[in-house]
Amino acid sequence: MSNALSKAKGFKKSKSGTYLSIAGTAFGALGVAKRLKKARADKDTLVLVDATVSAVAIVTGLAILYRELKRLGDDDVLLG
């Protein structure tokens, strides 16, 4: 296996990969915010509960990614 391929496989565990995951999760939060707003306007309790649970999952995911980012510290895979 080449060195470049092994670095690419480690991207998910790198700072760059973690930042990309945080950005993707934050982008998903925009959709959940729209669903929350629409559910409140329509007074749809079931969709409101679903969107709230999704929002809690996003917050938890961001917290886990932040913890992973702090844990990585200077041990970045891509920096060698």
JSON list of C-alpha atoms in Angstrom, two decimals:
[
{"chain": "A", "resi": 1, "resn": "MET", "atom": "CA", "xyz": [0.00, 0.00, 0.00]},
{"chain": "A", "resi": 2, "resn": "SER", "atom": "CA", "xyz": [1.40, 3.34, -0.96]},
{"chain": "A", "resi": 3, "resn": "ASN", "atom": "CA", "xyz": [2.13, 6.09, 1.54]},
{"chain": "A", "resi": 4, "resn": "ALA", "atom": "CA", "xyz": [-0.43, 8.41, -0.09]},
{"chain": "A", "resi": 5, "resn": "LEU", "atom": "CA", "xyz": [-3.15, 5.77, 0.16]},
{"chain": "A", "resi": 6, "resn": "SER", "atom": "CA", "xyz": [-2.46, 5.13, 3.82]},
{"chain": "A", "resi": 7, "resn": "LYS", "atom": "CA", "xyz": [-2.62, 8.89, 4.49]},
{"chain": "A", "resi": 8, "resn": "ALA", "atom": "CA", "xyz": [-5.95, 9.08, 2.63]},
{"chain": "A", "resi": 9, "resn": "LYS", "atom": "CA", "xyz": [-7.35, 6.28, 4.78]},
{"chain": "A", "resi": 10, "resn": "GLY", "atom": "CA", "xyz": [-6.33, 8.22, 7.89]},
{"chain": "A", "resi": 11, "resn": "PHE", "atom": "CA", "xyz": [-8.07, 11.40, 6.70]},
{"chain": "A", "resi": 12, "resn": "LYS", "atom": "CA", "xyz": [-11.16, 10.75, 8.80]},
{"chain": "A", "resi": 13, "resn": "LYS", "atom": "CA", "xyz": [-9.01, 10.68, 11.94]},
{"chain": "A", "resi": 14, "resn": "SER", "atom": "CA", "xyz": [-7.13, 13.86, 11.01]},
{"chain": "A", "resi": 15, "resn": "LYS", "atom": "CA", "xyz": [-7.81, 17.44, 12.03]},
{"chain": "A", "resi": 16, "resn": "SER", "atom": "CA", "xyz": [-8.85, 18.28, 8.48]},
{"chain": "A", "resi": 17, "resn": "GLY", "atom": "CA", "xyz": [-11.27, 15.36, 8.36]},
{"chain": "A", "resi": 18, "resn": "THR", "atom": "CA", "xyz": [-12.72, 16.32, 11.72]},
{"chain": "A", "resi": 19, "resn": "TYR", "atom": "CA", "xyz": [-13.20, 19.92, 10.62]},
{"chain": "A", "resi": 20, "resn": "LEU", "atom": "CA", "xyz": [-14.94, 18.65, 7.48]},
{"chain": "A", "resi": 21, "resn": "SER", "atom": "CA", "xyz": [-17.23, 16.45, 9.61]},
{"chain": "A", "resi": 22, "resn": "ILE", "atom": "CA", "xyz": [-18.05, 19.41, 11.86]},
{"chain": "A", "resi": 23, "resn": "ALA", "atom": "CA", "xyz": [-18.91, 21.53, 8.81]},
{"chain": "A", "resi": 24, "resn": "GLY", "atom": "CA", "xyz": [-21.13, 18.79, 7.39]},
{"chain": "A", "resi": 25, "resn": "THR", "atom": "CA", "xyz": [-22.93, 18.33, 10.69]},
{"chain": "A", "resi": 26, "resn": "ALA", "atom": "CA", "xyz": [-23.41, 22.08, 11.08]},
{"chain": "A", "resi": 27, "resn": "PHE", "atom": "CA", "xyz": [-24.80, 22.23, 7.53]},
{"chain": "A", "resi": 28, "resn": "GLY", "atom": "CA", "xyz": [-27.32, 19.54, 8.52]},
{"chain": "A", "resi": 29, "resn": "ALA", "atom": "CA", "xyz": [-28.38, 21.76, 11.40]},
{"chain": "A", "resi": 30, "resn": "LEU", "atom": "CA", "xyz": [-29.72, 24.28, 8.88]},
{"chain": "A", "resi": 31, "resn": "GLY", "atom": "CA", "xyz": [-32.21, 21.73, 7.56]},
{"chain": "A", "resi": 32, "resn": "VAL", "atom": "CA", "xyz": [-33.29, 20.82, 11.07]},
{"chain": "A", "resi": 33, "resn": "ALA", "atom": "CA", "xyz": [-33.77, 24.50, 11.93]},
{"chain": "A", "resi": 34, "resn": "LYS", "atom": "CA", "xyz": [-36.03, 24.90, 8.89]},
{"chain": "A", "resi": 35, "resn": "ARG", "atom": "CA", "xyz": [-38.04, 21.82, 9.93]},
{"chain": "A", "resi": 36, "resn": "LEU", "atom": "CA", "xyz": [-38.40, 23.20, 13.46]},
{"chain": "A", "resi": 37, "resn": "LYS", "atom": "CA", "xyz": [-39.61, 26.55, 12.16]},
{"chain": "A", "resi": 38, "resn": "LYS", "atom": "CA", "xyz": [-42.11, 24.96, 9.75]},
{"chain": "A", "resi": 39, "resn": "ALA", "atom": "CA", "xyz": [-43.38, 22.55, 12.42]},
{"chain": "A", "resi": 40, "resn": "ARG", "atom": "CA", "xyz": [-43.99, 25.42, 14.81]},
{"chain": "A", "resi": 41, "resn": "ALA", "atom": "CA", "xyz": [-45.81, 27.40, 12.15]},
{"chain": "A", "resi": 42, "resn": "ASP", "atom": "CA", "xyz": [-47.97, 24.40, 11.21]},
{"chain": "A", "resi": 43, "resn": "LYS", "atom": "CA", "xyz": [-48.44, 23.42, 14.87]},
{"chain": "A", "resi": 44, "resn": "ASP", "atom": "CA", "xyz": [-47.44, 19.86, 13.95]},
{"chain": "A", "resi": 45, "resn": "THR", "atom": "CA", "xyz": [-46.40, 18.24, 17.22]},
{"chain": "A", "resi": 46, "resn": "LEU", "atom": "CA", "xyz": [-45.04, 15.03, 15.71]},
{"chain": "A", "resi": 47, "resn": "VAL", "atom": "CA", "xyz": [-42.75, 16.82, 13.26]},
{"chain": "A", "resi": 48, "resn": "LEU", "atom": "CA", "xyz": [-41.72, 19.20, 16.06]},
{"chain": "A", "resi": 49, "resn": "VAL", "atom": "CA", "xyz": [-40.72, 16.26, 18.27]},
{"chain": "A", "resi": 50, "resn": "ASP", "atom": "CA", "xyz": [-38.84, 14.63, 15.37]},
{"chain": "A", "resi": 51, "resn": "ALA", "atom": "CA", "xyz": [-36.97, 17.84, 14.55]},
{"chain": "A", "resi": 52, "resn": "THR", "atom": "CA", "xyz": [-36.15, 18.37, 18.23]},
{"chain": "A", "resi": 53, "resn": "VAL", "atom": "CA", "xyz": [-34.70, 14.87, 18.53]},
{"chain": "A", "resi": 54, "resn": "SER", "atom": "CA", "xyz": [-32.68, 15.51, 15.36]},
{"chain": "A", "resi": 55, "resn": "ALA", "atom": "CA", "xyz": [-31.40, 18.78, 16.81]},
{"chain": "A", "resi": 56, "resn": "VAL", "atom": "CA", "xyz": [-30.30, 17.02, 19.99]},
{"chain": "A", "resi": 57, "resn": "ALA", "atom": "CA", "xyz": [-28.52, 14.39, 17.87]},
{"chain": "A", "resi": 58, "resn": "ILE", "atom": "CA", "xyz": [-26.70, 17.14, 15.95]},
{"chain": "A", "resi": 59, "resn": "VAL", "atom": "CA", "xyz": [-25.61, 18.86, 19.16]},
{"chain": "A", "resi": 60, "resn": "THR", "atom": "CA", "xyz": [-24.36, 15.53, 20.52]},
{"chain": "A", "resi": 61, "resn": "GLY", "atom": "CA", "xyz": [-22.52, 14.81, 17.26]},
{"chain": "A", "resi": 62, "resn": "LEU", "atom": "CA", "xyz": [-20.86, 18.22, 17.31]},
{"chain": "A", "resi": 63, "resn": "ALA", "atom": "CA", "xyz": [-19.80, 17.68, 20.92]},
{"chain": "A", "resi": 64, "resn": "ILE", "atom": "CA", "xyz": [-18.27, 14.30, 20.04]},
{"chain": "A", "resi": 65, "resn": "LEU", "atom": "CA", "xyz": [-16.44, 15.79, 17.04]},
{"chain": "A", "resi": 66, "resn": "TYR", "atom": "CA", "xyz": [-15.16, 18.68, 19.17]},
{"chain": "A", "resi": 67, "resn": "ARG", "atom": "CA", "xyz": [-13.87, 16.21, 21.77]},
{"chain": "A", "resi": 68, "resn": "GLU", "atom": "CA", "xyz": [-12.15, 14.22, 19.02]},
{"chain": "A", "resi": 69, "resn": "LEU", "atom": "CA", "xyz": [-10.60, 17.43, 17.68]},
{"chain": "A", "resi": 70, "resn": "LYS", "atom": "CA", "xyz": [-9.21, 18.28, 21.12]},
{"chain": "A", "resi": 71, "resn": "ARG", "atom": "CA", "xyz": [-7.96, 14.71, 21.53]},
{"chain": "A", "resi": 72, "resn": "LEU", "atom": "CA", "xyz": [-6.08, 14.83, 18.22]},
{"chain": "A", "resi": 73, "resn": "GLY", "atom": "CA", "xyz": [-3.99, 17.77, 19.35]},
{"chain": "A", "resi": 74, "resn": "ASP", "atom": "CA", "xyz": [-0.67, 17.61, 17.53]},
{"chain": "A", "resi": 75, "resn": "ASP", "atom": "CA", "xyz": [-1.05, 13.94, 16.53]},
{"chain": "A", "resi": 76, "resn": "ASP", "atom": "CA", "xyz": [-2.38, 14.81, 13.09]},
{"chain": "A", "resi": 77, "resn": "VAL", "atom": "CA", "xyz": [-2.11, 11.87, 10.68]},
{"chain": "A", "resi": 78, "resn": "LEU", "atom": "CA", "xyz": [-1.66, 14.00, 7.55]},
{"chain": "A", "resi": 79, "resn": "LEU", "atom": "CA", "xyz": [1.16, 16.10, 8.95]},
{"chain": "A", "resi": 80, "resn": "GLY", "atom": "CA", "xyz": [3.41, 13.06, 9.11]}
]
